[in-house]
CSV table of C-alpha atoms (C1' of nucleotides) in Angstrom, one decimal:
chain,number,residue,atom,x,y,z
A,243,UNK,CA,-14.8,4.8,98.9
A,244,UNK,CA,-18.4,4.5,97.4
A,245,UNK,CA,-20.2,1.5,97.2
A,246,UNK,CA,-20.1,1.2,93.5
A,247,UNK,CA,-16.1,1.5,93.8
A,248,UNK,CA,-16.2,-1.4,96.0
A,249,UNK,CA,-18.4,-4.0,93.8
A,250,UNK,CA,-16.0,-2.5,90.6
A,251,UNK,CA,-13.2,-4.4,92.6
A,252,UNK,CA,-15.2,-7.3,93.5
A,253,UNK,CA,-16.0,-8.1,90.0
A,254,UNK,CA,-13.1,-9.3,88.8
A,255,UNK,CA,-12.4,-11.6,91.4
A,256,UNK,CA,-15.5,-13.5,91.3
A,257,UNK,CA,-15.4,-13.4,87.4
A,258,UNK,CA,-11.5,-15.2,87.6
A,259,UNK,CA,-12.3,-17.9,90.2
A,260,UNK,CA,-16.1,-18.2,90.5
A,261,UNK,CA,-18.5,-18.1,93.4
A,262,UNK,CA,-17.3,-20.6,95.4
A,263,UNK,CA,-13.5,-20.4,94.2
A,264,UNK,CA,-13.6,-16.9,95.7
A,265,UNK,CA,-13.0,-16.2,99.4
A,266,UNK,CA,-13.4,-13.2,101.7
A,267,UNK,CA,-9.8,-13.1,101.9
A,268,UNK,CA,-9.5,-12.3,98.7
A,269,UNK,CA,-12.0,-10.1,98.3
A,270,UNK,CA,-10.8,-8.2,101.2
A,271,UNK,CA,-7.1,-8.0,99.6
A,272,UNK,CA,-8.9,-6.8,96.0
A,273,UNK,CA,-10.5,-3.9,97.9
A,274,UNK,CA,-8.2,-3.1,100.6
A,275,UNK,CA,-11.0,-3.3,103.3
A,276,UNK,CA,-11.0,-5.5,106.2
A,277,UNK,CA,-13.3,-8.4,106.0
A,278,UNK,CA,-15.4,-6.6,108.6
A,279,UNK,CA,-15.7,-3.4,106.5
A,280,UNK,CA,-17.3,-5.5,103.6
A,281,UNK,CA,-19.8,-6.5,106.0
A,282,UNK,CA,-20.8,-2.9,106.5
A,283,UNK,CA,-21.4,-2.5,102.6
A,284,UNK,CA,-23.0,-6.1,102.2
A,285,UNK,CA,-24.6,-7.3,105.2
A,286,UNK,CA,-25.6,-10.8,103.3
A,287,UNK,CA,-22.0,-11.6,102.9
A,288,UNK,CA,-20.6,-13.0,100.0
A,289,UNK,CA,-23.7,-14.2,98.7
A,290,UNK,CA,-24.5,-9.8,98.7
A,291,UNK,CA,-21.3,-9.1,97.5
A,292,UNK,CA,-22.0,-11.5,94.5
A,293,UNK,CA,-25.4,-10.0,94.0
A,294,UNK,CA,-24.3,-6.5,93.9
A,295,UNK,CA,-21.7,-7.5,91.5
A,296,UNK,CA,-24.2,-9.2,89.1
A,297,UNK,CA,-26.4,-6.2,89.5
A,298,UNK,CA,-23.6,-3.8,88.3
A,299,UNK,CA,-22.7,-6.1,85.4
A,300,UNK,CA,-26.3,-6.4,84.5
A,301,UNK,CA,-26.8,-2.6,84.5
A,302,UNK,CA,-23.4,-1.9,82.6
A,303,UNK,CA,-24.8,-4.8,79.9
A,304,UNK,CA,-28.0,-2.8,79.8
A,305,UNK,CA,-26.6,0.3,79.0
A,306,UNK,CA,-23.7,-0.8,76.3
A,307,UNK,CA,-25.2,-4.0,74.6
A,308,UNK,CA,-28.9,-3.6,75.3
A,309,UNK,CA,-28.8,-0.1,74.5
A,310,UNK,CA,-27.2,-0.6,70.9
A,311,UNK,CA,-30.1,-2.7,70.0
A,312,UNK,CA,-32.5,0.2,70.8
A,313,UNK,CA,-30.9,3.3,69.4
A,314,UNK,CA,-32.3,3.9,65.8
A,315,UNK,CA,-30.6,2.2,62.7
A,316,UNK,CA,-32.0,-0.4,60.5
A,317,UNK,CA,-31.6,-4.2,61.8
A,318,UNK,CA,-28.4,-4.9,60.5
A,319,UNK,CA,-27.1,-1.4,62.1
A,320,UNK,CA,-28.3,-2.3,65.3
A,321,UNK,CA,-26.6,-6.0,65.6
A,322,UNK,CA,-23.5,-4.7,63.9
A,323,UNK,CA,-23.5,-2.2,66.9
A,324,UNK,CA,-24.2,-4.8,69.2
A,325,UNK,CA,-21.1,-7.0,68.2
A,326,UNK,CA,-19.2,-4.1,68.8
A,327,UNK,CA,-20.4,-3.7,72.4
A,328,UNK,CA,-19.8,-7.3,73.0
A,329,UNK,CA,-16.2,-7.0,72.0
A,330,UNK,CA,-15.9,-4.2,74.8
A,331,UNK,CA,-18.2,-5.8,77.3
A,332,UNK,CA,-16.3,-9.4,77.3
A,333,UNK,CA,-12.8,-7.7,76.6
A,334,UNK,CA,-12.5,-9.2,72.9
A,335,UNK,CA,-12.9,-12.3,74.5
A,336,UNK,CA,-10.6,-12.3,77.8
A,337,UNK,CA,-13.4,-11.7,80.2
A,338,UNK,CA,-15.5,-14.7,81.3
A,339,UNK,CA,-19.3,-14.2,81.1
A,340,UNK,CA,-20.4,-13.6,84.7
A,341,UNK,CA,-23.7,-15.3,83.9
A,342,UNK,CA,-22.2,-18.5,83.0
A,343,UNK,CA,-20.0,-18.3,86.3
A,344,UNK,CA,-22.7,-17.8,88.2
A,345,UNK,CA,-25.0,-20.6,86.8
A,346,UNK,CA,-22.6,-23.4,88.0
A,347,UNK,CA,-22.2,-25.2,91.3
A,348,UNK,CA,-23.8,-23.6,94.7
A,349,UNK,CA,-23.9,-20.5,92.7
A,350,UNK,CA,-26.4,-22.1,90.1
A,351,UNK,CA,-28.5,-22.9,93.0
A,352,UNK,CA,-28.4,-19.3,94.4
A,353,UNK,CA,-28.7,-17.5,91.4
A,354,UNK,CA,-30.4,-19.3,88.9
A,355,UNK,CA,-33.8,-17.6,88.5
A,356,UNK,CA,-31.9,-14.3,88.0
A,357,UNK,CA,-29.5,-15.6,85.9
A,358,UNK,CA,-32.2,-16.8,83.7
A,359,UNK,CA,-33.9,-14.0,83.6
A,360,UNK,CA,-31.1,-12.0,82.3
A,361,UNK,CA,-30.2,-14.5,79.6
A,362,UNK,CA,-34.1,-14.4,78.5
A,363,UNK,CA,-33.9,-10.5,78.3
A,364,UNK,CA,-31.1,-10.9,76.0
A,365,UNK,CA,-32.4,-13.2,73.8
A,366,UNK,CA,-35.7,-11.1,73.7
A,367,UNK,CA,-33.9,-8.3,72.9
A,368,UNK,CA,-32.0,-9.4,69.8
A,369,UNK,CA,-35.4,-11.5,68.7
A,370,UNK,CA,-37.0,-8.4,68.6
A,371,UNK,CA,-34.9,-6.9,66.1
A,372,UNK,CA,-34.6,-9.9,63.9
A,373,UNK,CA,-38.8,-9.5,63.9
A,374,UNK,CA,-38.4,-6.0,63.1
A,375,UNK,CA,-36.1,-7.4,60.1
A,376,UNK,CA,-38.9,-9.4,59.0
A,377,UNK,CA,-37.9,-12.9,60.6
A,378,UNK,CA,-40.6,-15.0,61.7
A,379,UNK,CA,-40.9,-14.9,65.8
A,380,UNK,CA,-40.2,-18.6,66.4
A,381,UNK,CA,-37.3,-18.5,63.7
A,382,UNK,CA,-35.7,-15.2,65.6
A,383,UNK,CA,-35.8,-16.6,68.9
A,384,UNK,CA,-34.2,-19.7,68.1
A,385,UNK,CA,-31.4,-17.8,66.0
A,386,UNK,CA,-31.1,-15.5,69.1
A,387,UNK,CA,-30.4,-18.5,71.1
A,388,UNK,CA,-28.3,-19.6,68.8
A,389,UNK,CA,-26.1,-16.4,68.8
A,390,UNK,CA,-25.9,-16.3,72.1
A,391,UNK,CA,-24.7,-19.8,72.3
A,392,UNK,CA,-22.1,-19.3,70.0
A,393,UNK,CA,-20.8,-16.3,71.9
A,394,UNK,CA,-20.7,-18.3,74.9
A,395,UNK,CA,-19.1,-21.5,73.2
A,396,UNK,CA,-16.2,-18.9,71.6
A,397,UNK,CA,-15.9,-17.5,75.6
A,398,UNK,CA,-15.2,-21.2,76.1
A,399,UNK,CA,-13.0,-21.7,73.9
A,400,UNK,CA,-10.8,-18.8,74.0
A,401,UNK,CA,-10.3,-19.5,77.8
A,402,UNK,CA,-9.1,-22.8,77.2
A,403,UNK,CA,-7.1,-22.5,74.0
A,404,UNK,CA,-5.7,-18.6,74.5
A,405,UNK,CA,-6.7,-17.6,71.5
A,406,UNK,CA,-9.1,-14.6,71.7
A,407,UNK,CA,-9.3,-14.5,67.7
A,408,UNK,CA,-11.6,-17.1,67.9
A,409,UNK,CA,-14.4,-14.8,69.7
A,410,UNK,CA,-13.7,-12.2,67.6
A,411,UNK,CA,-14.3,-14.4,64.6
A,412,UNK,CA,-17.3,-15.5,65.8
A,413,UNK,CA,-18.3,-12.0,66.5
A,414,UNK,CA,-17.4,-10.7,63.0
A,415,UNK,CA,-19.7,-13.6,61.5
A,416,UNK,CA,-22.5,-12.9,63.7
A,417,UNK,CA,-24.6,-10.2,61.8
A,418,UNK,CA,-24.7,-12.2,58.7
A,419,UNK,CA,-25.7,-15.4,60.7
A,420,UNK,CA,-28.7,-13.8,62.7
A,421,UNK,CA,-29.9,-11.6,59.5
A,422,UNK,CA,-28.7,-13.6,56.6
B,186,UNK,CA,-14.9,-52.1,95.3
B,187,UNK,CA,-12.6,-51.6,92.4
B,188,UNK,CA,-11.0,-47.8,91.9
B,189,UNK,CA,-12.6,-47.8,88.4
B,190,UNK,CA,-16.4,-48.1,90.2
B,191,UNK,CA,-15.3,-45.5,93.0
B,192,UNK,CA,-14.1,-43.0,90.3
B,193,UNK,CA,-17.3,-43.7,88.3
B,194,UNK,CA,-19.0,-42.4,91.6
B,195,UNK,CA,-16.8,-39.3,91.6
B,196,UNK,CA,-17.7,-38.0,88.4
B,197,UNK,CA,-21.2,-36.7,88.6
B,198,UNK,CA,-20.3,-34.7,92.1
B,199,UNK,CA,-17.8,-32.9,90.1
B,200,UNK,CA,-19.7,-32.6,87.2
B,201,UNK,CA,-22.5,-30.8,89.0
B,202,UNK,CA,-20.6,-28.8,91.8
B,203,UNK,CA,-17.3,-28.0,90.4
B,204,UNK,CA,-13.9,-28.7,91.2
B,205,UNK,CA,-13.7,-26.2,93.7
B,206,UNK,CA,-17.5,-26.4,95.1
B,207,UNK,CA,-17.1,-30.3,95.6
B,208,UNK,CA,-15.8,-31.6,99.1
B,209,UNK,CA,-14.3,-34.8,100.2
B,210,UNK,CA,-17.3,-35.1,102.5
B,211,UNK,CA,-19.4,-34.9,99.3
B,212,UNK,CA,-17.2,-37.6,97.8
B,213,UNK,CA,-17.3,-39.8,100.8
B,214,UNK,CA,-20.9,-39.8,100.6
B,215,UNK,CA,-21.3,-40.4,96.9
B,216,UNK,CA,-18.9,-43.3,97.1
B,217,UNK,CA,-19.7,-44.7,100.6
B,218,UNK,CA,-16.3,-44.7,101.5
B,219,UNK,CA,-14.5,-42.8,104.4
B,220,UNK,CA,-12.3,-40.2,103.8
B,221,UNK,CA,-9.4,-41.9,104.7
B,222,UNK,CA,-10.6,-44.8,102.4
B,223,UNK,CA,-10.7,-42.4,99.4
B,224,UNK,CA,-6.9,-41.5,99.9
B,225,UNK,CA,-6.1,-44.9,99.9
B,226,UNK,CA,-7.3,-45.2,96.3
B,227,UNK,CA,-5.9,-41.5,95.5
B,228,UNK,CA,-2.9,-40.7,97.3
B,229,UNK,CA,-2.9,-37.0,95.9
B,230,UNK,CA,-6.0,-36.3,97.3
B,231,UNK,CA,-8.7,-34.1,95.8
B,232,UNK,CA,-6.5,-33.3,93.1
B,233,UNK,CA,-5.9,-37.0,92.1
B,234,UNK,CA,-9.4,-37.7,92.1
B,235,UNK,CA,-10.5,-35.0,89.9
B,236,UNK,CA,-7.4,-36.3,87.4
B,237,UNK,CA,-8.7,-39.8,87.7
B,238,UNK,CA,-12.3,-38.5,86.7
B,239,UNK,CA,-10.7,-36.6,83.9
B,240,UNK,CA,-8.8,-39.5,82.7
B,241,UNK,CA,-11.8,-41.9,82.8
B,242,UNK,CA,-14.2,-39.4,80.9
B,243,UNK,CA,-11.1,-38.6,78.3
B,244,UNK,CA,-11.0,-42.3,77.8
B,245,UNK,CA,-14.8,-42.7,77.6
B,246,UNK,CA,-14.8,-39.9,74.7
B,247,UNK,CA,-12.3,-41.6,72.7
B,248,UNK,CA,-14.1,-44.8,72.6
B,249,UNK,CA,-17.4,-43.3,71.8
B,250,UNK,CA,-17.2,-40.1,70.1
B,251,UNK,CA,-13.5,-39.8,68.7
B,252,UNK,CA,-14.0,-43.5,67.7
B,253,UNK,CA,-17.3,-42.5,66.0
B,254,UNK,CA,-15.2,-40.6,63.8
B,255,UNK,CA,-12.7,-43.4,62.9
B,256,UNK,CA,-14.7,-46.0,61.8
B,257,UNK,CA,-15.5,-46.5,58.2
B,258,UNK,CA,-17.8,-44.4,56.1
B,259,UNK,CA,-18.1,-41.3,54.2
B,260,UNK,CA,-17.2,-38.0,56.0
B,261,UNK,CA,-20.9,-37.2,56.2
B,262,UNK,CA,-21.8,-40.5,58.1
B,263,UNK,CA,-18.8,-40.1,60.5
B,264,UNK,CA,-20.3,-36.5,61.4
B,265,UNK,CA,-23.7,-37.6,61.9
B,266,UNK,CA,-22.7,-40.6,63.9
B,267,UNK,CA,-20.3,-38.5,66.1
B,268,UNK,CA,-23.5,-36.4,66.7
B,269,UNK,CA,-25.4,-39.4,67.9
B,270,UNK,CA,-22.4,-40.0,70.0
B,271,UNK,CA,-22.4,-36.7,71.7
B,272,UNK,CA,-26.1,-37.0,72.6
B,273,UNK,CA,-25.3,-39.9,74.7
B,274,UNK,CA,-22.3,-38.4,76.1
B,275,UNK,CA,-23.6,-35.2,77.2
B,276,UNK,CA,-27.1,-37.0,78.2
B,277,UNK,CA,-28.8,-35.1,75.7
B,278,UNK,CA,-27.7,-31.8,76.9
B,279,UNK,CA,-28.0,-32.5,80.5
B,280,UNK,CA,-24.5,-33.4,81.4
B,281,UNK,CA,-22.0,-30.3,82.0
B,282,UNK,CA,-18.7,-30.6,80.1
B,283,UNK,CA,-16.3,-31.8,82.1
B,284,UNK,CA,-13.5,-30.0,80.1
B,285,UNK,CA,-15.6,-26.6,80.5
B,286,UNK,CA,-16.1,-27.0,84.3
B,287,UNK,CA,-12.3,-27.8,85.1
B,288,UNK,CA,-11.2,-24.9,83.2
B,289,UNK,CA,-12.3,-22.6,85.9
B,290,UNK,CA,-11.2,-21.2,88.9
B,291,UNK,CA,-8.5,-23.0,90.8
B,292,UNK,CA,-9.1,-26.3,88.7
B,293,UNK,CA,-8.5,-24.3,85.6
B,294,UNK,CA,-5.0,-23.3,86.9
B,295,UNK,CA,-4.4,-27.3,87.9
B,296,UNK,CA,-5.4,-28.9,84.7
B,297,UNK,CA,-5.3,-26.3,82.2
B,298,UNK,CA,-2.7,-28.1,80.0
B,299,UNK,CA,-4.2,-31.5,80.0
B,300,UNK,CA,-7.9,-29.6,79.3
B,301,UNK,CA,-6.5,-27.6,76.4
B,302,UNK,CA,-4.6,-31.0,75.1
B,303,UNK,CA,-8.1,-32.7,75.1
B,304,UNK,CA,-9.9,-30.0,73.4
B,305,UNK,CA,-7.3,-29.9,70.5
B,306,UNK,CA,-7.4,-33.6,70.4
B,307,UNK,CA,-11.1,-33.4,69.5
B,308,UNK,CA,-10.5,-30.2,67.1
B,309,UNK,CA,-8.1,-32.4,65.4
B,310,UNK,CA,-10.3,-35.6,64.9
B,311,UNK,CA,-13.1,-33.6,63.2
B,312,UNK,CA,-10.8,-31.3,61.3
B,313,UNK,CA,-9.1,-34.4,60.0
B,314,UNK,CA,-12.5,-35.8,58.7
B,315,UNK,CA,-13.4,-32.1,57.1
B,316,UNK,CA,-10.2,-32.2,55.1
B,317,UNK,CA,-11.3,-35.9,54.4
B,318,UNK,CA,-14.4,-34.2,52.5
B,319,UNK,CA,-12.1,-31.9,50.6
B,320,UNK,CA,-12.2,-29.0,52.7
B,321,UNK,CA,-9.3,-26.9,53.1
B,322,UNK,CA,-7.3,-27.4,56.1
B,323,UNK,CA,-7.6,-24.0,57.5
B,324,UNK,CA,-11.3,-24.1,57.3
B,325,UNK,CA,-11.5,-27.3,58.6
B,326,UNK,CA,-9.6,-26.2,61.7
B,327,UNK,CA,-11.7,-23.4,62.1
B,328,UNK,CA,-15.1,-24.9,61.5
B,329,UNK,CA,-14.4,-27.9,63.8
B,330,UNK,CA,-13.5,-25.0,66.7
B,331,UNK,CA,-16.8,-23.4,65.7
B,332,UNK,CA,-18.5,-26.9,66.0
B,333,UNK,CA,-17.4,-27.2,69.5
B,334,UNK,CA,-17.9,-23.6,70.5
B,335,UNK,CA,-21.6,-24.1,69.5
B,336,UNK,CA,-21.7,-27.6,71.6
B,337,UNK,CA,-20.4,-25.9,74.5
B,338,UNK,CA,-23.0,-22.8,74.4
B,339,UNK,CA,-25.6,-25.2,73.9
B,340,UNK,CA,-24.8,-27.0,76.9
B,341,UNK,CA,-24.6,-23.5,79.0
B,342,UNK,CA,-28.2,-22.5,77.5
B,343,UNK,CA,-29.7,-25.6,78.5
B,344,UNK,CA,-28.4,-25.5,82.0
B,345,UNK,CA,-29.6,-21.9,82.6
B,346,UNK,CA,-32.9,-22.6,80.5
B,347,UNK,CA,-33.7,-25.6,81.3
B,348,UNK,CA,-34.2,-26.6,78.0
B,349,UNK,CA,-32.5,-29.7,76.7
B,350,UNK,CA,-34.0,-29.3,73.0
B,351,UNK,CA,-31.3,-26.5,72.6
B,352,UNK,CA,-28.6,-29.1,72.8
B,353,UNK,CA,-30.4,-31.7,70.2
B,354,UNK,CA,-31.2,-28.9,68.1
B,355,UNK,CA,-27.7,-27.6,67.5
B,356,UNK,CA,-26.5,-31.3,67.2
B,357,UNK,CA,-29.0,-31.9,64.6
B,358,UNK,CA,-27.8,-29.1,62.3
B,359,UNK,CA,-24.3,-29.8,62.9
B,360,UNK,CA,-23.6,-31.9,60.0
B,361,UNK,CA,-24.5,-30.0,57.6
B,362,UNK,CA,-22.7,-27.0,59.1
B,363,UNK,CA,-19.6,-28.7,59.1
B,364,UNK,CA,-19.8,-30.4,55.5
B,365,UNK,CA,-22.0,-27.5,54.1
C,202,DG,C1',-8.7,-51.8,102.5
C,203,DT,C1',-11.6,-49.5,105.5
C,204,DC,C1',-12.5,-47.6,109.6
C,205,DT,C1',-12.5,-43.3,113.8
C,206,DA,C1',-10.0,-39.8,115.7
C,207,DT,C1',-7.9,-35.5,114.9
C,208,DA,C1',-4.6,-31.9,113.0
C,209,DC,C1',-4.5,-27.7,111.4
C,210,DA,C1',-5.6,-24.3,107.9
C,211,DC,C1',-9.1,-21.2,106.3
C,212,DC,C1',-14.1,-20.3,105.8
C,213,DG,C1',-17.7,-17.1,106.2
C,214,DA,C1',-19.5,-14.4,109.5
C,215,DT,C1',-19.5,-11.6,114.3
C,216,DA,C1',-18.5,-8.7,118.1
C,217,DG,C1',-17.0,-4.6,119.9
C,218,DA,C1',-13.3,-1.0,120.2
C,219,DC,C1',-12.0,3.3,117.7
D,291,DG,C1',-16.4,3.3,108.2
D,292,DT,C1',-12.6,0.7,109.6
D,293,DC,C1',-10.1,-2.1,112.3
D,294,DT,C1',-8.6,-6.2,115.4
D,295,DA,C1',-9.8,-10.3,117.8
D,296,DT,C1',-12.3,-14.0,117.5
D,297,DC,C1',-16.5,-17.5,116.9
D,298,DG,C1',-18.1,-22.0,115.4
D,299,DG,C1',-17.9,-24.5,111.3
D,300,DT,C1',-16.0,-26.8,107.5
D,301,DG,C1',-11.9,-27.8,104.6
D,302,DT,C1',-8.3,-30.9,103.2
D,303,DA,C1',-5.4,-34.2,104.9
D,304,DT,C1',-3.3,-38.1,108.0
D,305,DA,C1',-2.3,-41.2,111.8
D,306,DG,C1',-3.0,-45.4,113.6
D,307,DA,C1',-6.2,-49.2,115.0
D,308,DC,C1',-8.5,-53.2,113.0
DNA sequence: GTCTATACACCGATAGAC
DNA sequence: GTCTATCGGTGTATAGAC
């Protein structure tokens, strides 16, 4: 089994149970590998596994969500494309956000800088498209923050209320909120 | 030391480290009581402590945030009053939301029903004020959900970006977003 | 009520055989 | 590369003296 395959089996566990709620026993079961085998792939242990998971997801995010903002088209087209990519990325609201998960508790302490960096990259990417649409930079930055906040809030609501439609509704309204 | 005093010392620990990230050793240190003494107050152990913390916060929430919607005044006044109460309740964005914390991982499994109930009470309370302002019930419910989503998203952004102004900005914009 | 001492399971991590 | 066996530490929880 390749390391990438292992990582993709680790991700759902961290996503569901959080960093501290995930044990090596769970990761062992999810991958079918013994604990010691996991240490062969990840000498830094649980922290290394979480880092690898985060990097894997960050790459996937870049290739889908961020990429959707860079392909050709008008700002409106780009934003709509991003929303479609986000619906897939968060599995229509059923996925927790990995960044949000890794910003809490002990994980927050361990990974704060990386998490913050990733979030800022996303804000920056949306912001750039808004500026391209003629919106002033400060306003663009604020609106991008607000949009990501709405997405994160919607994910929290879905998690608690079990109503994925909330996430899709927010996503559908995002384009005109961003561009107006 | 009264049980209420003990509970108020447990809360910040759960809030910062999450349910699974919090150990009895931490709670012991925070309260100044030995582990066995904590079991005197909370025979159900850590779960009982988290429940007590949640109940305590729920009561405080009712007495401040929900109460602000029930005191006399126009719908606009009530919403503005709620936003002020929220700024205090979440310490201007520096506090994590206890419901959000308790909706993750093992805590999510243990407390899901109670958390969901609390969130719905809040949505209902805002919704009622919007209906009073002449907004149609389905729209009122949706807008209340959205508002709470924005608040939660803002708290997540503040946590990661270390910029409490984001939370206050969202709060300032809430009244006209809700009433329009 | 609060303590010390402790039970026992599980944690993350490692050694070393194969 | 994967395993079994095991380490030291910590987790939650309890017993029982005071």
